[in-house]
XYZ file of C-alpha atoms in Angstrom:
664
model
C 56.813 47.222 162.876
C 55.353 49.674 165.149
C 53.992 49.654 168.788
C 50.667 50.955 169.951
C 52.201 51.850 173.652
C 55.923 52.419 172.571
C 56.958 53.703 175.944
C 56.369 50.442 177.735
C 59.362 49.166 175.959
C 61.407 51.117 178.487
C 60.908 48.147 180.926
C 63.167 46.010 178.856
C 65.752 47.955 180.812
C 65.122 45.931 183.720
C 66.657 42.700 181.937
C 70.511 43.863 182.171
C 69.755 44.774 185.970
C 68.378 41.296 186.599
C 71.344 39.831 184.946
C 73.835 41.907 187.163
C 71.840 40.791 190.203
C 72.126 37.074 189.183
C 75.883 37.629 188.857
C 76.155 39.406 192.117
C 74.269 36.584 193.972
C 76.350 33.563 192.340
C 79.266 35.387 193.318
C 78.356 35.436 196.946
C 77.199 31.971 197.036
C 80.417 30.756 195.578
C 82.331 32.451 198.029
C 80.228 31.166 200.863
C 80.779 27.673 199.542
C 84.459 28.056 199.321
C 84.336 29.251 202.965
C 82.510 26.660 204.569
C 83.410 23.535 202.667
C 86.754 21.895 201.887
C 87.720 21.211 198.370
C 88.303 17.557 198.962
C 84.811 17.336 200.629
C 82.906 19.767 198.340
C 81.565 17.028 195.850
C 80.388 14.743 198.886
C 78.737 17.792 200.620
C 77.110 19.929 197.915
C 74.959 17.830 195.527
C 72.323 18.548 192.846
C 73.912 22.025 192.218
C 74.385 22.994 188.669
C 75.747 26.564 187.548
C 74.649 26.101 184.067
C 71.006 24.815 184.775
C 70.590 27.696 187.163
C 71.403 30.189 184.477
C 69.507 28.388 181.825
C 66.343 28.464 184.149
C 67.071 32.232 184.756
C 67.703 33.041 181.246
C 64.272 31.371 180.048
C 62.614 33.572 182.933
C 64.183 36.776 181.683
C 63.282 35.863 177.984
C 59.647 35.149 179.008
C 59.332 38.503 180.833
C 60.970 40.277 177.797
C 58.258 38.701 175.592
C 55.340 39.647 177.790
C 56.636 43.398 177.858
C 56.762 43.397 174.252
C 53.139 41.954 174.069
C 51.944 44.496 176.284
C 53.326 47.198 174.167
C 50.973 45.760 171.284
C 53.239 45.258 168.354
C 51.883 46.139 164.982
C 52.919 44.741 161.458
C 50.997 45.164 158.111
C 47.769 46.700 157.482
C 44.210 45.439 156.749
C 41.699 47.111 154.465
C 38.269 48.125 156.090
C 35.127 49.659 154.934
C 33.636 52.093 157.159
C 30.218 53.778 156.596
C 30.843 57.533 155.927
C 28.107 59.407 158.042
C 27.611 62.296 159.834
C 25.962 65.629 160.224
C 26.145 68.026 156.977
C 27.731 71.312 157.957
C 28.656 74.046 155.196
C 31.018 76.679 156.237
C 30.976 79.740 154.083
C 33.391 82.641 154.363
C 33.114 86.131 152.949
C 36.465 87.073 150.947
C 35.465 90.490 149.735
C 37.994 93.537 150.345
C 35.976 94.666 153.188
C 37.185 91.640 154.970
C 40.808 93.103 154.979
C 39.816 95.690 157.746
C 41.809 95.543 160.785
C 39.104 96.458 163.408
C 39.521 92.505 164.346
C 43.244 91.720 164.745
C 44.890 90.761 162.506
C 42.211 91.598 159.998
C 38.567 90.274 159.613
C 39.458 87.729 156.857
C 42.345 86.067 158.677
C 40.397 86.119 161.898
C 37.505 84.324 160.238
C 39.636 81.827 158.640
C 41.067 80.866 162.025
C 37.767 80.561 163.770
C 36.606 78.182 160.888
C 39.821 76.254 161.335
C 39.061 75.762 164.765
C 35.547 74.847 164.113
C 36.576 72.131 161.481
C 38.882 70.642 164.118
C 35.998 70.235 166.744
C 33.568 68.796 164.134
C 35.180 65.297 164.295
C 32.968 62.827 162.365
C 30.899 65.536 160.772
C 30.515 65.860 157.091
C 31.858 69.566 156.060
C 31.677 71.448 152.929
C 33.299 74.644 151.983
C 32.205 77.841 150.185
C 33.553 81.282 149.338
C 31.739 84.410 148.297
C 32.225 87.971 147.422
C 30.203 89.457 144.361
C 29.743 85.663 143.592
C 29.959 82.350 145.424
C 31.621 79.162 144.542
C 31.487 75.705 146.140
C 35.336 74.970 147.204
C 34.866 71.770 148.646
C 31.825 69.249 148.854
C 30.484 67.970 151.788
C 33.377 65.278 153.032
C 34.524 63.708 156.370
C 38.285 64.353 155.088
C 38.777 67.236 157.213
C 42.325 67.440 156.196
C 41.251 68.481 152.574
C 38.802 71.150 154.011
C 41.711 72.909 156.022
C 44.048 72.755 153.122
C 41.250 74.608 150.662
C 40.573 76.895 153.778
C 44.012 77.950 154.076
C 44.136 79.255 150.207
C 41.493 81.799 151.001
C 42.276 85.449 150.265
C 40.729 88.567 148.726
C 41.870 87.463 145.181
C 40.236 84.167 145.284
C 37.010 85.836 143.612
C 37.420 88.769 141.380
C 33.823 89.829 141.837
C 33.573 92.829 144.351
C 30.908 93.132 147.060
C 29.360 90.760 149.532
C 26.434 88.868 147.476
C 24.645 86.906 150.036
C 21.859 85.832 147.493
C 24.280 84.230 145.404
C 25.598 82.379 148.279
C 22.266 80.712 149.173
C 21.646 79.910 145.530
C 25.033 78.052 145.376
C 24.279 76.195 148.703
C 20.877 75.096 147.324
C 22.512 73.837 144.037
C 25.066 72.088 146.249
C 22.405 70.047 148.039
C 20.214 69.424 145.229
C 21.705 65.937 144.006
C 21.905 64.689 147.880
C 20.038 62.718 149.809
C 17.190 64.324 151.390
C 18.291 65.541 154.933
C 18.685 68.794 156.848
C 21.767 70.940 156.765
C 23.501 73.651 158.562
C 25.145 76.728 157.043
C 27.675 78.618 159.129
C 28.444 82.100 157.348
C 31.359 84.163 158.227
C 31.024 87.697 157.020
C 30.812 91.535 158.002
C 27.303 91.576 156.749
C 25.795 93.814 154.044
C 23.018 96.238 153.132
C 19.545 94.916 153.516
C 18.378 93.019 150.451
C 14.538 92.348 149.590
C 15.655 89.553 147.304
C 16.599 87.445 150.322
C 13.114 86.609 151.172
C 12.589 83.982 148.317
C 15.760 82.298 149.164
C 14.918 82.117 152.978
C 11.848 80.431 152.023
C 13.675 78.087 149.837
C 16.062 77.379 152.687
C 13.231 76.581 155.109
C 11.767 74.090 152.769
C 15.126 72.494 152.164
C 15.658 72.313 155.634
C 18.947 74.256 155.971
C 19.493 76.244 159.196
C 21.769 79.320 158.911
C 24.214 80.318 161.683
C 25.651 83.704 160.935
C 28.960 84.891 162.577
C 29.402 88.700 162.393
C 33.278 89.531 161.851
C 34.024 93.331 162.820
C 32.904 95.974 165.058
C 29.950 98.496 164.837
C 32.429 101.331 164.877
C 34.336 99.853 161.790
C 37.573 101.182 160.295
C 39.080 101.953 156.864
C 39.905 99.271 154.334
C 43.595 98.992 153.330
C 44.082 98.890 149.542
C 45.825 95.637 148.928
C 46.975 97.119 145.450
C 48.703 100.333 146.566
C 50.609 100.208 149.662
C 49.622 102.907 152.277
C 46.344 103.668 150.498
C 42.658 102.797 151.302
C 39.838 101.740 149.436
C 37.838 104.668 147.733
C 34.396 104.904 146.311
C 33.705 106.332 142.771
C 33.838 110.026 144.045
C 37.296 109.437 145.498
C 36.414 109.196 149.213
C 37.803 106.863 151.606
C 35.461 104.121 152.512
C 35.016 103.186 156.204
C 33.664 99.571 156.702
C 31.432 98.585 159.648
C 29.758 95.494 160.817
C 26.306 95.341 159.271
C 24.628 92.757 161.353
C 21.130 93.310 160.217
C 20.857 91.089 157.350
C 22.842 88.483 159.264
C 20.273 88.411 161.921
C 17.388 88.289 159.564
C 18.991 85.052 157.801
C 19.406 83.372 161.254
C 16.152 84.377 162.829
C 14.123 83.336 159.593
C 15.711 80.079 159.289
C 15.822 79.132 163.041
C 19.500 79.427 163.569
C 21.717 81.694 165.699
C 23.665 84.930 165.077
C 27.088 85.147 167.033
C 29.532 87.881 166.911
C 33.293 86.835 166.634
C 35.615 88.244 169.019
C 39.246 87.258 170.113
C 38.053 83.916 171.686
C 37.597 80.829 169.532
C 34.626 79.757 168.013
C 33.925 76.351 169.688
C 31.422 73.512 168.843
C 29.425 74.458 171.993
C 28.494 77.693 170.221
C 26.414 75.936 167.608
C 25.673 72.604 169.526
C 21.890 73.511 169.892
C 21.777 73.784 165.885
C 23.808 70.455 165.447
C 21.277 68.662 168.045
C 18.551 69.543 165.516
C 20.482 67.827 162.498
C 20.112 64.138 161.416
C 23.180 62.021 160.649
C 23.252 61.219 156.906
C 25.031 57.949 155.914
C 26.338 57.692 152.373
C 28.531 55.009 150.621
C 31.243 53.215 152.609
C 34.719 54.630 152.384
C 37.691 52.414 152.548
C 40.262 52.733 155.381
C 43.039 50.817 156.675
C 44.326 49.718 160.260
C 47.355 48.187 161.426
C 47.392 44.550 162.156
C 47.927 43.566 165.926
C 50.939 41.025 166.454
C 50.854 40.895 170.175
C 49.703 37.081 169.980
C 53.216 35.996 168.821
C 55.475 37.377 171.765
C 52.666 36.437 174.286
C 52.700 32.679 172.831
C 56.436 32.937 172.902
C 56.650 34.034 176.481
C 54.047 31.337 177.574
C 56.221 28.681 176.089
C 59.306 29.928 177.595
C 57.804 29.992 181.014
C 56.446 26.462 180.546
C 59.923 25.318 179.694
C 61.770 27.158 182.567
C 59.130 25.268 184.936
C 59.972 21.755 183.482
C 63.868 22.247 183.779
C 63.651 23.711 187.215
C 61.452 20.518 188.185
C 63.851 18.043 186.846
C 65.309 15.608 189.893
C 68.489 15.155 188.507
C 71.368 17.187 186.906
C 72.043 14.259 184.558
C 69.012 15.148 182.734
C 70.465 18.426 181.566
C 72.177 17.301 178.351
C 68.934 16.085 177.186
C 66.787 19.076 177.997
C 69.412 21.308 176.608
C 69.160 19.334 173.243
C 65.657 19.449 173.084
C 65.549 23.276 173.712
C 68.360 23.645 170.745
C 66.177 21.414 168.597
C 62.846 23.284 169.298
C 64.479 26.631 168.408
C 66.627 25.581 165.651
C 65.077 25.192 161.807
C 65.773 22.031 160.076
C 68.793 22.148 157.724
C 68.515 21.613 153.940
C 70.064 18.684 152.394
C 72.709 20.633 151.133
C 73.879 22.154 154.357
C 76.544 20.407 156.181
C 77.184 20.368 160.030
C 77.240 23.303 162.206
C 77.917 25.718 159.430
C 74.470 24.830 157.646
C 72.824 25.420 160.801
C 74.080 28.826 161.191
C 73.520 29.693 157.708
C 70.006 28.625 158.098
C 69.563 30.675 161.305
C 71.170 33.990 159.852
C 70.263 33.878 156.090
C 68.416 36.939 154.729
C 66.263 36.780 151.530
C 65.971 39.544 149.130
C 67.893 42.876 148.641
C 69.075 45.049 151.842
C 69.217 48.895 152.103
C 73.121 48.461 152.114
C 72.961 46.855 148.607
C 70.862 49.887 147.162
C 73.077 52.432 148.858
C 75.995 50.844 147.291
C 74.507 50.782 143.989
C 73.686 54.278 144.118
C 77.207 55.299 145.315
C 78.504 53.360 142.539
C 76.823 55.040 139.871
C 74.416 52.263 139.131
C 71.311 54.429 139.226
C 68.907 52.287 137.366
C 69.925 49.114 139.611
C 69.559 51.519 142.736
C 66.084 52.678 141.636
C 65.143 49.102 141.335
C 66.558 47.917 144.559
C 64.858 50.880 146.295
C 61.623 50.217 144.910
C 61.765 46.441 145.846
C 62.550 47.379 149.302
C 59.627 49.892 149.741
C 57.363 47.095 148.844
C 58.112 45.321 151.901
C 56.344 45.927 155.143
C 59.234 44.983 157.659
C 60.646 48.494 157.771
C 59.779 51.136 160.350
C 58.751 54.650 159.550
C 62.241 56.155 159.659
C 63.737 53.218 157.562
C 60.884 53.995 154.946
C 61.687 57.648 154.890
C 65.571 56.835 154.335
C 64.582 54.437 151.480
C 62.414 57.089 149.890
C 65.260 59.477 150.120
C 67.557 57.042 148.130
C 64.834 56.462 145.607
C 64.379 60.225 145.119
C 68.353 60.713 144.545
C 68.194 57.703 142.262
C 65.339 59.314 140.213
C 67.127 62.587 140.163
C 70.493 61.098 138.735
C 68.271 59.257 135.999
C 66.647 62.678 135.269
C 63.242 61.501 136.204
C 62.471 64.909 137.751
C 58.745 64.240 138.410
C 59.419 61.166 140.335
C 62.377 62.616 142.435
C 60.113 65.669 143.382
C 57.395 63.193 144.361
C 59.381 61.199 146.628
C 61.443 64.218 148.130
C 58.014 65.708 149.120
C 57.023 62.572 151.065
C 60.338 62.727 153.000
C 59.666 66.220 154.118
C 57.078 64.946 156.755
C 59.822 63.424 158.555
C 60.652 64.030 162.148
C 64.326 63.582 161.644
C 65.782 67.160 161.244
C 68.529 66.034 159.553
C 66.673 63.892 157.006
C 64.195 66.873 156.385
C 67.140 69.110 155.849
C 68.572 66.721 153.098
C 65.155 66.315 151.570
C 64.533 70.175 151.086
C 68.038 70.416 149.527
C 67.411 67.605 147.012
C 63.900 68.955 146.074
C 65.577 72.399 145.506
C 68.194 70.928 143.323
C 65.532 68.820 141.461
C 63.399 71.707 140.696
C 66.277 73.899 139.600
C 67.636 71.208 137.316
C 63.997 70.868 135.825
C 63.725 74.437 135.420
C 66.989 74.302 133.398
C 65.665 71.803 131.216
C 62.582 73.819 130.159
C 64.083 77.232 130.155
C 64.053 77.771 126.267
C 60.747 76.635 125.745
C 58.540 77.606 128.972
C 60.496 80.338 130.774
C 57.530 81.382 132.903
C 57.281 77.757 134.202
C 61.143 77.711 134.867
C 60.430 81.038 136.879
C 58.035 79.148 139.007
C 60.273 76.472 139.463
C 63.416 78.284 140.356
C 61.192 80.335 142.940
C 60.250 77.037 144.458
C 63.781 75.901 144.582
C 65.040 78.900 146.377
C 62.281 78.432 148.822
C 63.348 74.902 149.618
C 67.102 75.891 149.852
C 66.423 78.499 152.285
C 64.340 76.052 154.313
C 67.306 73.499 154.240
C 69.663 76.325 155.245
C 67.536 77.183 158.196
C 67.855 73.493 159.390
C 71.389 73.191 158.398
C 72.793 76.743 158.940
C 76.544 75.565 158.954
C 76.632 73.965 155.461
C 78.693 76.072 153.403
C 77.930 74.196 150.223
C 74.375 74.620 150.866
C 74.665 78.250 151.237
C 76.456 78.571 147.864
C 73.782 76.696 146.116
C 71.191 78.936 147.493
C 73.211 82.165 146.436
C 73.511 80.535 142.947
C 69.727 79.808 142.476
C 68.977 83.275 143.677
C 71.352 84.831 141.256
C 70.049 83.044 138.406
C 66.345 83.748 139.486
C 67.159 87.591 139.669
C 68.700 87.102 136.124
C 65.868 85.523 134.567
C 63.443 88.049 136.302
C 65.267 90.747 134.495
C 65.478 89.247 131.143
C 61.681 88.374 130.990
C 60.889 91.855 132.332
C 63.075 93.133 129.258
C 61.066 90.963 126.870
C 57.703 92.051 128.182
C 58.797 95.709 127.535
C 59.858 95.217 124.168
C 56.502 93.319 123.548
C 54.649 96.194 125.089
C 56.432 98.476 122.619
C 55.552 96.445 119.598
C 51.767 96.314 120.824
C 51.662 100.043 120.898
C 52.899 100.442 117.379
C 50.303 97.764 116.318
C 47.407 100.243 117.928
C 48.546 102.964 115.918
C 47.644 100.994 112.933
C 43.883 101.655 113.668
C 44.238 105.045 112.136
C 44.350 103.331 108.562
C 40.892 102.130 108.984
C 39.771 104.970 106.874
C 42.965 105.108 104.398
C 42.973 103.979 100.897
C 45.242 101.132 101.972
C 42.107 99.025 101.989
C 41.575 99.355 98.514
C 41.572 95.896 96.458
C 39.535 93.734 98.656
C 40.767 90.674 96.550
C 44.358 91.609 96.889
C 45.370 88.199 97.828
C 44.447 86.727 94.577
C 47.270 89.040 92.775
C 47.703 92.674 91.373
C 44.037 93.744 91.510
C 42.111 97.289 91.919
C 43.441 100.808 91.132
C 45.287 101.072 94.560
C 46.113 97.241 94.989
C 49.458 96.066 96.503
C 52.256 95.790 94.096
C 55.482 93.911 95.388
C 57.651 96.172 93.299
C 55.665 99.453 93.713
C 55.736 99.981 89.983
C 53.037 101.903 88.082
C 50.949 102.364 91.437
C 50.738 105.273 93.944
C 52.555 104.668 97.157
C 50.519 103.350 100.058
C 49.560 106.098 102.549
C 50.945 105.885 106.113
C 47.454 104.905 107.475
C 47.406 102.126 105.287
C 50.846 100.884 106.736
C 49.293 100.954 110.182
C 46.530 98.950 108.851
C 48.872 96.122 108.135
C 50.455 96.223 111.620
C 47.115 95.875 113.093
C 45.706 92.921 111.330
C 47.484 90.403 113.028
C 44.437 88.576 114.731
C 45.353 89.597 118.095
C 48.967 88.924 118.178
C 50.230 92.547 118.257
C 51.865 92.695 115.257
C 54.576 90.268 115.664
C 53.199 87.858 112.855
C 51.509 90.435 110.608
C 54.480 90.883 108.353
C 54.489 87.100 107.405
C 50.978 87.335 106.148
C 50.328 88.099 102.156
C 49.512 91.781 101.718
C 46.464 91.255 99.840
C 45.275 89.159 103.087
C 45.951 92.522 105.130
C 43.756 94.531 102.914
C 40.937 92.114 102.647
C 40.740 91.925 106.451
C 40.154 95.775 106.838
C 38.254 96.557 103.651
C 34.723 97.955 103.801
C 32.102 96.795 101.529
C 30.585 100.121 101.079
C 33.983 101.761 100.179
C 33.989 102.853 96.572
C 37.580 102.406 96.316
C 37.127 98.832 97.233
C 34.692 98.194 94.922
C 36.632 99.570 92.365
C 39.449 97.094 93.172
C 36.971 94.215 92.655
C 36.676 95.301 89.121
C 40.291 95.270 88.473
C 41.869 93.083 86.097
C 42.151 89.320 87.117
C 45.465 88.218 88.437
C 47.517 85.511 87.006
C 50.861 83.884 86.709
C 53.540 82.829 89.317
C 52.540 85.364 91.857
C 48.982 84.340 92.072
C 50.207 80.619 92.920
C 52.836 82.026 95.314
C 50.232 84.255 97.285
C 47.658 81.546 97.447
C 49.924 78.977 98.703
C 50.963 81.578 101.451
C 47.372 82.095 102.517
C 46.885 78.666 103.397
C 48.545 79.207 106.767
C 45.847 81.694 107.450
C 42.635 79.543 106.742
C 40.478 78.886 109.648
C 40.211 75.523 111.302
C 37.091 73.796 110.797
C 37.164 72.157 114.277
C 37.899 75.424 116.288
C 36.729 78.118 113.807
C 40.123 80.140 114.556
C 43.070 80.923 112.410
C 46.568 80.107 113.808
C 47.068 83.889 114.537
C 43.660 84.284 116.513
C 44.371 80.884 118.532
C 47.879 82.114 119.597
C 46.526 85.407 120.531
C 43.764 83.795 122.600
C 46.480 81.425 124.474
C 48.717 84.192 124.979
C 46.127 86.318 126.634
C 44.985 83.415 128.798
C 48.729 82.824 129.941
C 48.998 86.385 130.773
C 45.986 86.496 133.075
C 46.850 83.311 135.026
C 50.631 84.374 135.592
C 49.744 87.987 136.511
C 50.341 88.806 140.275
C 47.405 88.758 142.411
C 47.318 92.405 143.053
C 47.199 93.333 139.281
C 43.816 91.502 138.487
C 40.841 93.281 137.677
C 37.868 93.578 140.184
C 34.445 93.440 138.605
C 32.184 95.555 140.609
C 29.043 94.625 141.664
C 25.475 95.999 140.608
C 25.344 98.334 143.509
C 28.929 99.989 142.729
C 30.253 98.880 146.109
C 33.765 97.136 145.208
C 34.339 96.066 148.860
């Protein structure tokens, strides 16, 4: 249960004060009664005064007032599903992520300043449909038009200079991607807000501008940078700057000509970004020209108001107090008391007996309680604890903090049952709590779960283990920041840090060893012209003049270049699995159809015997898969190359230069 105006509940503190005032007034009245009347004459002189009746009426008034205060605070319990039409103006935001945006003439740098300005703009576009694009040498649609601004901001925070590997600022490709993004949408008009430091004048923009005007797209360009410009730091070499092909340091300036051309030709505006935030008022004239577009309804939920319950109860208590206070004789009080008790007491079951059955009916609870789940968790009954926590979370009578505690207990039970994925999910939800202590425990539990999950996959997937241990260390550090006095937490963090360093060292040694093997495989290229290629059909047995012979009897030894040929013919594996292939396979892979010696090998005597069967059986593992078209060796090489690319650090990725050779 929650309240729309929770601060109004402070008025309930008036109730203890009113009870104290009642006690004080009754004390003074009893004292006055004792002073002015004798004990033997008091029953005859004081009539109609009943202490219990006075307290009953007063208590009813106080409870009625409490119910009214709770009703005004608007209690909410449960949620109802609603369908709300998704409508709003269509606005695309594009950010230049080229390396020239790393220049620091606008603090802290151009790219960060553009991201902050775009963040401020999205926050002010409440109710509008916003899309997000990133462009450099090429452009990509990062988020389609949506009213979910939280998703837009989350994508915006991931923008950096490595998000697009092509260098330069290709405005033409940005406009092409924008036109493709609206191609399948209902006909409407759109606004495109571009954050960039500009670029060289491009005659190819003229047809795109005409297509933008025909599609109803108004462009608002925001220049980021200064006319004087500054040097561009090289993100890959600390202390160095971006250089051109001649080795000269590049100085990047704000080139606003092409930005002004875009804005003027499409009826938009050109703005220059400075230290002030970019507000909605800056582009409001453009937004006023856009029409709202209504799409399919989206489902949402809202809490159900329950103020009618305490309000009704308060009115009933007021009416009951009025009735009791209006009774003429105190003799009626037992009847009224019995009616009041009967009104608020549920009917006992047939099995209940006496007052004990009534109390049991009043205070009995149905279903498990959080204490039951906690007891099962501490007792080692993890499956039972998981089921109890799941049942409790399905109920809707817990407040936000209680649900967070239940989620923490469920995550702990999932961890003890080695269901690490479920544990990570529930711990992550608890991280949003406002309770500092609970958030510290959630960070700690998430760190321990990620570490244990990495240990389980260490042998098969060391790179994934490295990532999980890195995340675990980050969560343990966050927990230590929230709870710096926890000695056990500090020891856990130091242990994870130590294991992470050892894993990095081992992986580095493995990469160096693999690199040396790859260098040896490259040396095998010298054997292309050697005579080790003779005997193209060597996989069938002893064939050709210089064919492979397992025993080396009666045949000249293979030259060194031929040995290099064998190391290279491994289908991209780097020589690791080449030794396992049949020798004839290696010769056939490197043979030259025009080689006379190879032709001579074809004319050799036919192989036969057990050696032929054995060689043919080994060659089955090197046959091409009819579905993929690759041999097992080729497929493994492609997968390894892909894994190396996606796990490489961002600073070591290759930048594809643009056609104008300006890789910034």
